[in-house]
Amino acid sequence: MQIVRSCALAIIPLAACMNMDMSLPPAIPVIEPPACDGSLAVPRATDENPDPRVVEVTITASVVETEYLPGQRVQVWAYNGTVPGPTIEANVGDRVIVHFRNQLAEDTTIHWHGVRVPNAMDGTARVMMPVPAGGTFVYDFVVPDAGTFWYHPHVRGDVQMERGLYGTIVARDRSAPPLGEAVAEQLVLDDVRVNVETGALEEFIDDRAMMMGREGNLVLANGRRSNVGVAARAGERRLWRIVNAANARYFKLVMIDGTMVRVGSDGGALGAPESTDEILLTPGERADILVTVPTPSTTAILRAQPYERASMAGATTPVDLVRLVASSQPAITAPPLPATLTSIPTLTAPTLTRTLELGEKMKDDKMTFTINGAAFPTVPVVTARVRDVERWTIVNDTDMDHPFHLHGFRFQAEGVAEWKDTINVPENKTLNLLVELDDRAGSSIGGWMYHCHILEHEEGGMMGELSVAP
Ligand code: C2O
Ligand code: CU
Ligand code: CU
């Protein structure tokens, strides 16, 4: 964050110099919802097309009322009336047609986060005119990869997503080895800020939110207050496809009194199942995990542990997300897991290396987030050649973590055979990514955005464009 350096110039008023110990408003404490019974059910988008290889759905963005706290009706922005929006389910290779209708009072688009869509379908201002209030657009693409992806606007993302516009798109691979799960569920994590007395939603943007990104005080799991208990059978394996749809909140996931095995990442299956104690999920990232509660009449808890993503930012208290409540029935034995899930080549031999430096500076008394010293839209366009593999050295020159996201292409952290599209770049650290600029049906030629997925940072300038040429 270069606090010392910028303050040393002595031209920045103290209140604006963002020395967080002194000038940021305090983080507001997270509400701890009582455990209550519930479900993780999310509506599924209705496939209107009889062709088994075509998934054709209608998605409407509009203002609706919902209830985040019991008895408290609040207005949100939603896809097809629910937060999260309906899950779009497809098989790898299916054509997905989305009839999108904008019934909001402002422009919006849909971006298919992580799906390697043709350039014209990416939903950014670079490739399409925003869909105006009352307007429509047809998204039409083939889903090339299996995995857990998601969709959200790419216009005023910080506001539109905070208000509830997000949903999951899941692509299955029928030839993948079975995981022996009894249940597969989506788990979309978010947070909102509510007034603790009235329960009303609060739209807020103060110095802390601009600097660190908005963090709410009510954590949502599938649009419901967290800590719902779902009934389970001891020993049964459940697949949870988790998406972090929050503007800025990191979730450091642990499973208390249960087991957790990671099987998928941003870009689909891992090479092999990975037993793990902890998964850090930054905004934009996904994790597919298998969970079990091993013992009858006990409860396992998926919990978000505190994670300091900058000095004095990030959760300070644990938040219980979901409880898996085992009945008294005897435990069942789930079938053994396959040793291998898929084969992922390790990318090597990049054509070139380029450096992107994440930074920040004061401009007109406003905190601006930068890439190579410039803020979007003045960040120089990166031009690359299709079919190359490039090494992107991401230098985080600030005192806070940034989740780096690239549209349209997948990448690997150098030396790690795992497909990613969003990755945490810890404060003052450097990460080498190998970016695969694949040449795909429907065309990957054109302009693609890359940005920090803390949405206030993205809107505050930490975004650039990659132009892929033939
Ligand atoms: Cu979720 Cu520009 O991305
Ligand atoms: Cu994206
Ligand atoms: Cu950031």
Short mmCIF file of C-alpha atoms and ligand atoms in Angstrom, two decimals:
data_model
loop_
_atom_site.label_atom_id
_atom_site.label_comp_id
_atom_site.label_asym_id
_atom_site.label_seq_id
_atom_site.Cartn_x
_atom_site.Cartn_y
_atom_site.Cartn_z
CA MET A 1 0.00 0.00 0.00
CA GLN A 2 3.03 2.29 0.20
CA ILE A 3 1.46 4.09 3.12
CA VAL A 4 4.73 5.38 4.40
CA ARG A 5 5.94 6.54 1.06
CA SER A 6 2.77 8.40 0.11
CA CYS A 7 2.40 9.92 3.56
CA ALA A 8 6.00 11.04 3.49
CA LEU A 9 5.20 13.28 0.56
CA ALA A 10 3.19 15.32 3.08
CA ILE A 11 0.75 16.61 0.51
CA ILE A 12 -1.96 14.13 1.33
CA PRO A 13 -4.38 15.03 4.08
CA LEU A 14 -4.11 12.58 6.92
CA ALA A 15 -7.68 11.44 6.69
CA ALA A 16 -7.16 10.52 3.06
CA CYS A 17 -3.77 8.90 3.41
CA MET A 18 -5.46 5.69 4.46
CA ASN A 19 -3.19 4.87 7.27
CA MET A 20 -5.65 2.29 8.37
CA ASP A 21 -4.80 2.35 12.04
CA MET A 22 -5.73 5.99 12.19
CA SER A 23 -8.30 6.92 9.62
CA LEU A 24 -10.42 3.99 8.49
CA PRO A 25 -13.76 3.55 10.21
CA PRO A 26 -13.76 0.34 12.26
CA ALA A 27 -14.99 -2.89 10.69
CA ILE A 28 -18.51 -3.67 11.84
CA PRO A 29 -18.97 -6.94 13.68
CA VAL A 30 -20.62 -9.85 11.95
CA ILE A 31 -24.01 -10.94 13.22
CA GLU A 32 -24.00 -14.51 14.50
CA PRO A 33 -27.23 -16.06 13.34
CA PRO A 34 -28.65 -18.80 15.53
CA ALA A 35 -28.46 -22.32 14.18
CA CYS A 36 -31.70 -23.18 12.44
CA ASP A 37 -32.89 -25.93 10.17
CA GLY A 38 -32.94 -25.24 6.50
CA SER A 39 -31.82 -26.39 3.14
CA LEU A 40 -29.27 -25.43 0.55
CA ALA A 41 -31.72 -25.71 -2.32
CA VAL A 42 -31.28 -23.23 -5.17
CA PRO A 43 -33.79 -23.10 -8.01
CA ARG A 44 -32.67 -24.58 -11.29
CA ALA A 45 -33.15 -22.69 -14.56
CA THR A 46 -35.83 -24.33 -16.69
CA ASP A 47 -34.49 -25.77 -19.91
CA GLU A 48 -36.98 -24.74 -22.60
CA ASN A 49 -35.31 -26.69 -25.38
CA PRO A 50 -36.14 -30.38 -26.00
CA ASP A 51 -32.78 -31.02 -27.69
CA PRO A 52 -30.64 -32.84 -25.07
CA ARG A 53 -27.51 -31.03 -26.26
CA VAL A 54 -29.03 -27.55 -25.97
CA VAL A 55 -29.84 -25.80 -22.71
CA GLU A 56 -32.09 -22.84 -23.42
CA VAL A 57 -33.16 -20.65 -20.51
CA THR A 58 -34.64 -17.25 -19.80
CA ILE A 59 -32.98 -15.05 -17.22
CA THR A 60 -34.60 -11.80 -16.13
CA ALA A 61 -32.89 -9.24 -13.91
CA SER A 62 -35.35 -7.26 -11.82
CA VAL A 63 -35.98 -5.72 -8.42
CA VAL A 64 -37.73 -8.07 -6.01
CA GLU A 65 -38.37 -8.41 -2.30
CA THR A 66 -36.77 -11.08 -0.20
CA GLU A 67 -36.11 -11.84 3.44
CA TYR A 68 -32.57 -12.11 4.80
CA LEU A 69 -33.68 -11.83 8.42
CA PRO A 70 -36.97 -13.34 9.60
CA GLY A 71 -39.91 -11.01 9.10
CA GLN A 72 -37.80 -8.36 7.43
CA ARG A 73 -38.70 -7.75 3.79
CA VAL A 74 -35.90 -6.10 1.83
CA GLN A 75 -35.50 -5.04 -1.78
CA VAL A 76 -32.80 -6.77 -3.77
CA TRP A 77 -31.80 -7.12 -7.39
CA ALA A 78 -32.18 -10.66 -8.57
CA TYR A 79 -32.08 -13.02 -11.53
CA ASN A 80 -35.48 -14.68 -11.95
CA GLY A 81 -36.55 -13.38 -8.57
CA THR A 82 -34.08 -15.23 -6.35
CA VAL A 83 -30.66 -14.67 -4.77
CA PRO A 84 -28.69 -16.52 -5.96
CA GLY A 85 -30.26 -16.66 -9.40
CA PRO A 86 -31.23 -20.03 -10.86
CA THR A 87 -28.48 -22.57 -11.40
CA ILE A 88 -27.86 -23.24 -15.07
CA GLU A 89 -26.99 -26.90 -15.53
CA ALA A 90 -25.38 -28.32 -18.64
CA ASN A 91 -23.12 -31.10 -19.81
CA VAL A 92 -19.72 -30.41 -21.31
CA GLY A 93 -20.11 -29.61 -24.99
CA ASP A 94 -23.72 -28.46 -24.65
CA ARG A 95 -24.83 -25.29 -26.31
CA VAL A 96 -26.26 -22.82 -23.80
CA ILE A 97 -28.70 -20.17 -25.01
CA VAL A 98 -29.72 -17.52 -22.51
CA HIS A 99 -32.54 -15.13 -23.30
CA PHE A 100 -31.64 -12.27 -21.05
CA ARG A 101 -34.11 -9.54 -20.16
CA ASN A 102 -33.13 -6.45 -18.23
CA GLN A 103 -35.99 -5.16 -16.11
CA LEU A 104 -33.75 -3.00 -13.96
CA ALA A 105 -33.73 0.78 -14.27
CA GLU A 106 -30.13 0.83 -15.50
CA ASP A 107 -27.70 -0.84 -17.92
CA THR A 108 -26.36 -4.27 -17.16
CA THR A 109 -24.78 -7.34 -18.80
CA ILE A 110 -24.10 -10.95 -17.88
CA HIS A 111 -20.52 -12.14 -17.67
CA TRP A 112 -19.86 -15.92 -17.52
CA HIS A 113 -17.07 -16.05 -14.98
CA GLY A 114 -14.66 -18.88 -15.81
CA VAL A 115 -16.49 -20.22 -18.85
CA ARG A 116 -14.28 -20.10 -21.92
CA VAL A 117 -16.93 -18.46 -24.06
CA PRO A 118 -16.46 -16.89 -27.51
CA ASN A 119 -15.20 -13.33 -27.12
CA ALA A 120 -18.47 -11.71 -28.18
CA MET A 121 -20.36 -13.52 -25.37
CA ASP A 122 -18.15 -12.34 -22.51
CA GLY A 123 -20.52 -9.65 -21.31
CA THR A 124 -18.06 -6.81 -20.88
CA ALA A 125 -18.27 -3.29 -22.28
CA ARG A 126 -15.29 -4.25 -24.45
CA VAL A 127 -17.30 -6.76 -26.47
CA MET A 128 -20.94 -5.67 -26.29
CA MET A 129 -23.14 -2.70 -25.70
CA PRO A 130 -24.59 -2.90 -22.22
CA VAL A 131 -28.21 -4.08 -22.20
CA PRO A 132 -30.26 -0.96 -21.43
CA ALA A 133 -33.20 -0.82 -19.02
CA GLY A 134 -36.01 -2.77 -20.67
CA GLY A 135 -33.61 -4.30 -23.20
CA THR A 136 -32.80 -7.89 -24.10
CA PHE A 137 -29.80 -9.87 -25.29
CA VAL A 138 -29.26 -13.47 -26.33
CA TYR A 139 -26.13 -15.14 -25.01
CA ASP A 140 -25.23 -18.21 -27.00
CA PHE A 141 -22.14 -20.34 -26.37
CA VAL A 142 -20.84 -23.88 -25.99
CA VAL A 143 -19.57 -24.92 -22.57
CA PRO A 144 -16.11 -26.40 -23.17
CA ASP A 145 -15.15 -27.43 -19.63
CA ALA A 146 -16.73 -29.29 -16.74
CA GLY A 147 -16.79 -27.42 -13.48
CA THR A 148 -18.41 -24.85 -11.24
CA PHE A 149 -18.68 -21.45 -12.88
CA TRP A 150 -20.81 -18.45 -12.15
CA TYR A 151 -22.51 -15.51 -13.77
CA HIS A 152 -22.85 -11.90 -12.77
CA PRO A 153 -23.08 -8.39 -14.30
CA HIS A 154 -20.07 -6.54 -15.65
CA VAL A 155 -21.52 -3.05 -15.31
CA ARG A 156 -21.13 -1.29 -11.96
CA GLY A 157 -20.18 -4.68 -10.59
CA ASP A 158 -19.60 -3.44 -7.06
CA VAL A 159 -23.19 -2.22 -6.75
CA GLN A 160 -25.06 -4.69 -8.92
CA MET A 161 -23.51 -7.78 -7.36
CA GLU A 162 -23.80 -6.39 -3.85
CA ARG A 163 -27.53 -6.06 -4.49
CA GLY A 164 -27.87 -9.73 -5.37
CA LEU A 165 -27.13 -10.34 -9.06
CA TYR A 166 -25.22 -13.61 -9.25
CA GLY A 167 -25.87 -17.27 -9.98
CA THR A 168 -24.07 -20.54 -10.67
CA ILE A 169 -23.51 -22.32 -13.96
CA VAL A 170 -22.51 -25.96 -13.54
CA ALA A 171 -21.16 -28.13 -16.32
CA ARG A 172 -20.93 -31.88 -15.81
CA ASP A 173 -18.68 -34.36 -17.48
CA ARG A 174 -20.58 -37.62 -17.95
CA SER A 175 -17.34 -39.53 -18.46
CA ALA A 176 -15.74 -38.32 -15.21
CA PRO A 177 -15.17 -41.00 -12.56
CA PRO A 178 -18.06 -41.13 -10.05
CA LEU A 179 -17.41 -39.52 -6.67
CA GLY A 180 -19.99 -41.56 -4.79
CA GLU A 181 -21.81 -38.55 -3.45
CA ALA A 182 -25.28 -38.97 -2.02
CA VAL A 183 -26.18 -35.33 -2.67
CA ALA A 184 -24.70 -32.53 -4.81
CA GLU A 185 -25.46 -28.98 -3.79
CA GLN A 186 -24.45 -25.43 -4.62
CA LEU A 187 -23.17 -23.19 -1.88
CA VAL A 188 -22.91 -19.57 -2.91
CA LEU A 189 -21.35 -17.37 -0.24
CA ASP A 190 -21.93 -13.65 0.10
CA ASP A 191 -22.39 -10.98 2.72
CA VAL A 192 -24.67 -7.97 3.01
CA ARG A 193 -24.91 -5.14 5.46
CA VAL A 194 -28.10 -4.92 7.49
CA ASN A 195 -29.16 -2.48 10.14
CA VAL A 196 -29.02 -4.51 13.34
CA GLU A 197 -32.04 -2.75 14.83
CA THR A 198 -34.41 -2.61 11.88
CA GLY A 199 -33.01 -5.40 9.70
CA ALA A 200 -33.12 -3.05 6.69
CA LEU A 201 -30.43 -3.45 4.04
CA GLU A 202 -27.86 -0.69 4.09
CA GLU A 203 -26.10 0.54 1.03
CA PHE A 204 -22.89 1.95 2.32
CA ILE A 205 -19.63 3.16 0.91
CA ASP A 206 -17.25 4.73 3.39
CA ASP A 207 -13.45 5.08 3.39
CA ARG A 208 -13.05 1.55 4.67
CA ALA A 209 -15.29 0.10 1.97
CA MET A 210 -13.50 2.04 -0.76
CA MET A 211 -10.12 0.97 0.52
CA MET A 212 -10.79 -2.62 1.56
CA GLY A 213 -13.95 -3.42 -0.39
CA ARG A 214 -17.43 -3.67 1.10
CA GLU A 215 -17.82 -6.24 3.80
CA GLY A 216 -21.28 -6.74 5.24
CA ASN A 217 -22.29 -7.90 8.69
CA LEU A 218 -24.60 -10.70 7.62
CA VAL A 219 -23.05 -13.68 5.88
CA LEU A 220 -25.32 -15.40 3.38
CA ALA A 221 -25.23 -19.01 2.24
CA ASN A 222 -27.40 -19.36 -0.88
CA GLY A 223 -29.10 -16.06 -0.14
CA ARG A 224 -30.14 -17.15 3.35
CA ARG A 225 -28.49 -16.16 6.57
CA SER A 226 -25.69 -18.55 7.27
CA ASN A 227 -25.61 -21.33 9.83
CA VAL A 228 -28.51 -23.37 8.49
CA GLY A 229 -28.53 -26.99 9.56
CA VAL A 230 -29.09 -29.61 6.89
CA ALA A 231 -30.07 -33.13 7.76
CA ALA A 232 -27.53 -35.79 6.81
CA ARG A 233 -26.76 -39.43 7.30
CA ALA A 234 -23.49 -40.16 9.08
CA GLY A 235 -20.81 -41.27 6.63
CA GLU A 236 -22.65 -40.14 3.53
CA ARG A 237 -20.61 -38.07 1.12
CA ARG A 238 -21.97 -34.75 -0.13
CA LEU A 239 -20.57 -32.67 -2.95
CA TRP A 240 -20.64 -28.94 -2.32
CA ARG A 241 -19.86 -26.63 -5.20
CA ILE A 242 -18.82 -23.44 -3.44
CA VAL A 243 -18.68 -19.99 -5.05
CA ASN A 244 -17.46 -16.85 -3.30
CA ALA A 245 -19.77 -14.15 -4.68
CA ALA A 246 -18.95 -11.54 -2.03
CA ASN A 247 -17.61 -8.14 -3.04
CA ALA A 248 -14.60 -8.40 -0.76
CA ARG A 249 -14.95 -11.01 1.98
CA TYR A 250 -12.46 -13.86 2.00
CA PHE A 251 -13.67 -17.20 3.37
CA LYS A 252 -11.08 -19.38 5.05
CA LEU A 253 -13.03 -22.62 5.12
CA VAL A 254 -12.55 -25.36 7.68
CA MET A 255 -14.73 -28.36 8.55
CA ILE A 256 -15.24 -28.80 12.27
CA ASP A 257 -16.00 -32.40 13.41
CA GLY A 258 -16.28 -33.53 9.81
CA THR A 259 -14.11 -34.29 6.81
CA MET A 260 -13.42 -32.21 3.75
CA VAL A 261 -11.83 -33.36 0.49
CA ARG A 262 -11.22 -30.90 -2.30
CA VAL A 263 -12.01 -32.33 -5.75
CA GLY A 264 -12.47 -29.28 -7.95
CA SER A 265 -11.20 -25.75 -8.46
CA ASP A 266 -12.05 -22.80 -10.72
CA GLY A 267 -11.43 -24.74 -13.91
CA GLY A 268 -13.02 -28.06 -12.96
CA ALA A 269 -11.70 -31.28 -11.45
CA LEU A 270 -8.34 -31.51 -9.74
CA GLY A 271 -5.94 -34.20 -10.92
CA ALA A 272 -6.64 -36.17 -7.73
CA PRO A 273 -8.79 -35.77 -4.61
CA GLU A 274 -7.03 -33.76 -1.94
CA SER A 275 -7.83 -34.17 1.76
CA THR A 276 -7.47 -30.79 3.33
CA ASP A 277 -7.95 -28.92 6.60
CA GLU A 278 -8.43 -25.51 5.13
CA ILE A 279 -9.33 -23.74 1.90
CA LEU A 280 -8.95 -20.00 1.41
CA LEU A 281 -11.65 -18.89 -1.02
CA THR A 282 -11.24 -15.34 -2.32
CA PRO A 283 -13.98 -13.39 -4.10
CA GLY A 284 -14.53 -15.01 -7.49
CA GLU A 285 -12.93 -18.36 -6.68
CA ARG A 286 -14.66 -21.73 -6.52
CA ALA A 287 -14.00 -24.97 -4.68
CA ASP A 288 -15.77 -28.29 -5.12
CA ILE A 289 -15.51 -30.24 -1.90
CA LEU A 290 -16.74 -33.56 -0.59
CA VAL A 291 -17.88 -33.35 3.00
CA THR A 292 -19.07 -35.90 5.53
CA VAL A 293 -20.17 -35.95 9.12
CA PRO A 294 -18.68 -39.25 10.29
CA THR A 295 -20.54 -39.98 13.53
CA PRO A 296 -24.29 -40.51 14.07
CA SER A 297 -26.06 -37.90 16.22
CA THR A 298 -23.25 -35.35 15.82
CA THR A 299 -22.95 -32.14 13.85
CA ALA A 300 -20.17 -31.11 11.50
CA ILE A 301 -19.78 -27.41 10.76
CA LEU A 302 -18.40 -25.65 7.72
CA ARG A 303 -16.86 -22.59 9.30
CA ALA A 304 -15.11 -19.51 7.97
CA GLN A 305 -12.11 -18.79 10.18
CA PRO A 306 -10.66 -15.31 10.59
CA TYR A 307 -8.25 -14.34 7.84
CA GLU A 308 -6.41 -11.05 7.83
CA ARG A 309 -6.18 -9.99 4.18
CA ALA A 310 -4.64 -6.68 5.15
CA SER A 311 -3.70 -5.03 8.37
CA MET A 312 -7.00 -4.60 10.21
CA ALA A 313 -9.15 -5.97 7.41
CA GLY A 314 -10.86 -9.25 6.96
CA ALA A 315 -12.90 -11.28 9.38
CA THR A 316 -11.83 -11.28 12.99
CA THR A 317 -14.39 -13.73 14.32
CA PRO A 318 -15.31 -17.15 12.97
CA VAL A 319 -18.61 -17.50 11.12
CA ASP A 320 -20.50 -20.77 10.91
CA LEU A 321 -21.72 -21.28 7.37
CA VAL A 322 -23.51 -24.62 7.25
CA ARG A 323 -24.13 -27.35 9.83
CA LEU A 324 -24.35 -30.93 8.70
CA VAL A 325 -26.58 -32.62 11.26
CA ALA A 326 -26.31 -36.41 11.38
CA SER A 327 -29.31 -38.48 12.31
CA SER A 328 -29.02 -41.29 14.84
CA GLN A 329 -29.03 -43.90 12.05
CA PRO A 330 -25.82 -45.95 11.85
CA ALA A 331 -23.09 -44.55 9.66
CA ILE A 332 -22.87 -45.70 6.10
CA THR A 333 -19.63 -46.35 4.27
CA ALA A 334 -19.21 -44.29 1.16
CA PRO A 335 -17.51 -46.03 -1.79
CA PRO A 336 -13.76 -45.40 -2.12
CA LEU A 337 -12.77 -42.28 -4.03
CA PRO A 338 -11.09 -42.65 -7.41
CA ALA A 339 -7.32 -42.12 -7.19
CA THR A 340 -7.35 -39.94 -10.28
CA LEU A 341 -10.01 -37.46 -11.32
CA THR A 342 -8.63 -36.08 -14.55
CA SER A 343 -5.32 -35.43 -16.17
CA ILE A 344 -4.07 -31.87 -16.22
CA PRO A 345 -0.93 -31.03 -18.18
CA THR A 346 1.52 -28.76 -16.39
CA LEU A 347 2.05 -25.68 -18.55
CA THR A 348 5.71 -24.95 -19.31
CA ALA A 349 7.88 -23.03 -21.77
CA PRO A 350 6.14 -19.66 -21.96
CA THR A 351 6.70 -17.60 -25.11
CA LEU A 352 7.31 -14.49 -23.07
CA THR A 353 7.11 -13.02 -19.60
CA ARG A 354 5.24 -9.85 -18.78
CA THR A 355 4.93 -8.11 -15.45
CA LEU A 356 1.77 -6.62 -14.02
CA GLU A 357 2.26 -4.63 -10.87
CA LEU A 358 -0.73 -4.12 -8.60
CA GLY A 359 -0.53 -0.80 -6.81
CA GLU A 360 -2.45 2.08 -5.41
CA LYS A 361 -2.16 5.83 -5.25
CA MET A 362 -4.07 8.93 -4.30
CA LYS A 363 -5.60 10.83 -7.16
CA ASP A 364 -7.77 13.92 -6.65
CA ASP A 365 -8.05 12.99 -2.97
CA LYS A 366 -9.40 9.60 -3.91
CA MET A 367 -7.80 6.22 -3.44
CA THR A 368 -7.09 4.77 -6.86
CA PHE A 369 -6.05 1.19 -7.53
CA THR A 370 -3.59 0.69 -10.32
CA ILE A 371 -1.93 -1.76 -12.67
CA ASN A 372 1.58 -0.78 -13.72
CA GLY A 373 0.92 2.63 -12.24
CA ALA A 374 -2.23 3.44 -14.23
CA ALA A 375 -5.89 3.10 -13.36
CA PHE A 376 -8.52 1.65 -15.72
CA PRO A 377 -9.36 2.78 -18.39
CA THR A 378 -5.86 4.22 -18.89
CA VAL A 379 -3.96 0.97 -18.22
CA PRO A 380 -2.16 0.21 -21.51
CA VAL A 381 -3.72 -2.75 -23.36
CA VAL A 382 -1.69 -5.95 -23.22
CA THR A 383 -1.46 -7.49 -26.69
CA ALA A 384 -0.82 -11.20 -27.07
CA ARG A 385 -0.91 -13.88 -29.75
CA VAL A 386 -3.42 -16.66 -29.71
CA ARG A 387 -1.99 -20.16 -29.04
CA ASP A 388 0.90 -18.74 -26.99
CA VAL A 389 1.51 -19.59 -23.39
CA GLU A 390 2.64 -16.50 -21.50
CA ARG A 391 4.13 -16.09 -18.07
CA TRP A 392 2.43 -13.29 -16.17
CA THR A 393 4.38 -12.13 -13.18
CA ILE A 394 1.89 -10.49 -10.86
CA VAL A 395 3.65 -8.23 -8.39
CA ASN A 396 1.53 -7.12 -5.47
CA ASP A 397 3.07 -3.89 -4.34
CA THR A 398 0.46 -3.17 -1.67
CA ASP A 399 -0.13 -4.12 1.95
CA MET A 400 -3.29 -6.04 1.13
CA ASP A 401 -4.19 -9.22 -0.75
CA HIS A 402 -5.77 -8.96 -4.19
CA PRO A 403 -7.64 -11.80 -5.96
CA PHE A 404 -6.43 -11.58 -9.57
CA HIS A 405 -8.93 -12.68 -12.22
CA LEU A 406 -8.56 -13.12 -15.98
CA HIS A 407 -11.50 -13.45 -18.36
CA GLY A 408 -11.71 -15.96 -21.18
CA PHE A 409 -8.60 -18.03 -20.48
CA ARG A 410 -7.41 -20.37 -17.82
CA PHE A 411 -4.05 -20.26 -16.16
CA GLN A 412 -1.91 -22.15 -13.69
CA ALA A 413 0.23 -20.90 -10.88
CA GLU A 414 3.64 -21.85 -12.29
CA GLY A 415 4.42 -25.44 -11.40
CA VAL A 416 0.93 -26.27 -10.10
CA ALA A 417 -1.18 -28.49 -12.36
CA GLU A 418 -4.52 -26.92 -11.50
CA TRP A 419 -6.71 -24.76 -13.73
CA LYS A 420 -7.53 -21.37 -12.26
CA ASP A 421 -9.16 -18.15 -13.39
CA THR A 422 -8.97 -16.28 -10.08
CA ILE A 423 -6.07 -16.47 -7.64
CA ASN A 424 -5.04 -14.73 -4.48
CA VAL A 425 -1.93 -12.57 -4.72
CA PRO A 426 -0.97 -12.06 -1.09
CA GLU A 427 0.18 -8.65 0.12
CA ASN A 428 3.69 -7.72 -1.00
CA LYS A 429 4.13 -11.04 -2.80
CA THR A 430 4.81 -11.99 -6.40
CA LEU A 431 3.09 -14.81 -8.24
CA ASN A 432 3.99 -16.35 -11.59
CA LEU A 433 1.05 -17.46 -13.69
CA LEU A 434 1.20 -19.41 -16.92
CA VAL A 435 -1.66 -18.25 -19.12
CA GLU A 436 -2.91 -20.54 -21.87
CA LEU A 437 -4.16 -18.40 -24.77
CA ASP A 438 -6.12 -21.16 -26.44
CA ASP A 439 -7.63 -20.81 -29.87
CA ARG A 440 -11.18 -22.02 -29.54
CA ALA A 441 -14.25 -22.61 -31.60
CA GLY A 442 -16.32 -19.45 -31.65
CA SER A 443 -13.13 -17.38 -31.35
CA SER A 444 -10.97 -16.32 -28.49
CA ILE A 445 -9.65 -13.41 -30.58
CA GLY A 446 -10.53 -10.01 -29.13
CA GLY A 447 -10.44 -8.00 -25.93
CA TRP A 448 -10.69 -9.59 -22.50
CA MET A 449 -10.61 -7.99 -19.08
CA TYR A 450 -8.38 -8.89 -16.17
CA HIS A 451 -8.88 -7.33 -12.76
CA CYS A 452 -8.90 -7.61 -9.01
CA HIS A 453 -12.10 -9.41 -7.94
CA ILE A 454 -12.53 -7.21 -4.90
CA LEU A 455 -15.20 -5.27 -6.73
CA GLU A 456 -14.43 -1.89 -5.21
CA HIS A 457 -10.84 -2.32 -6.40
CA GLU A 458 -11.98 -3.31 -9.88
CA GLU A 459 -14.27 -0.27 -10.07
CA GLY A 460 -11.54 1.80 -8.42
CA GLY A 461 -9.15 1.19 -11.32
CA MET A 462 -7.46 -2.20 -10.83
CA MET A 463 -8.50 -3.55 -14.21
CA GLY A 464 -6.87 -3.86 -17.60
CA GLU A 465 -7.46 -5.35 -21.01
CA LEU A 466 -5.79 -8.24 -22.77
CA SER A 467 -6.15 -8.09 -26.53
CA VAL A 468 -5.63 -11.44 -28.22
CA ALA A 469 -4.61 -11.23 -31.85
CA PRO A 470 -4.57 -14.00 -34.51
CU1 C2O B 1 -16.25 -12.44 -12.03
CU2 C2O B 1 -14.70 -9.69 -14.57
O1 C2O B 1 -15.41 -11.13 -13.32
CU CU B 2 -14.76 -13.19 -15.08
CU CU B 3 -7.87 -5.79 -4.89
#
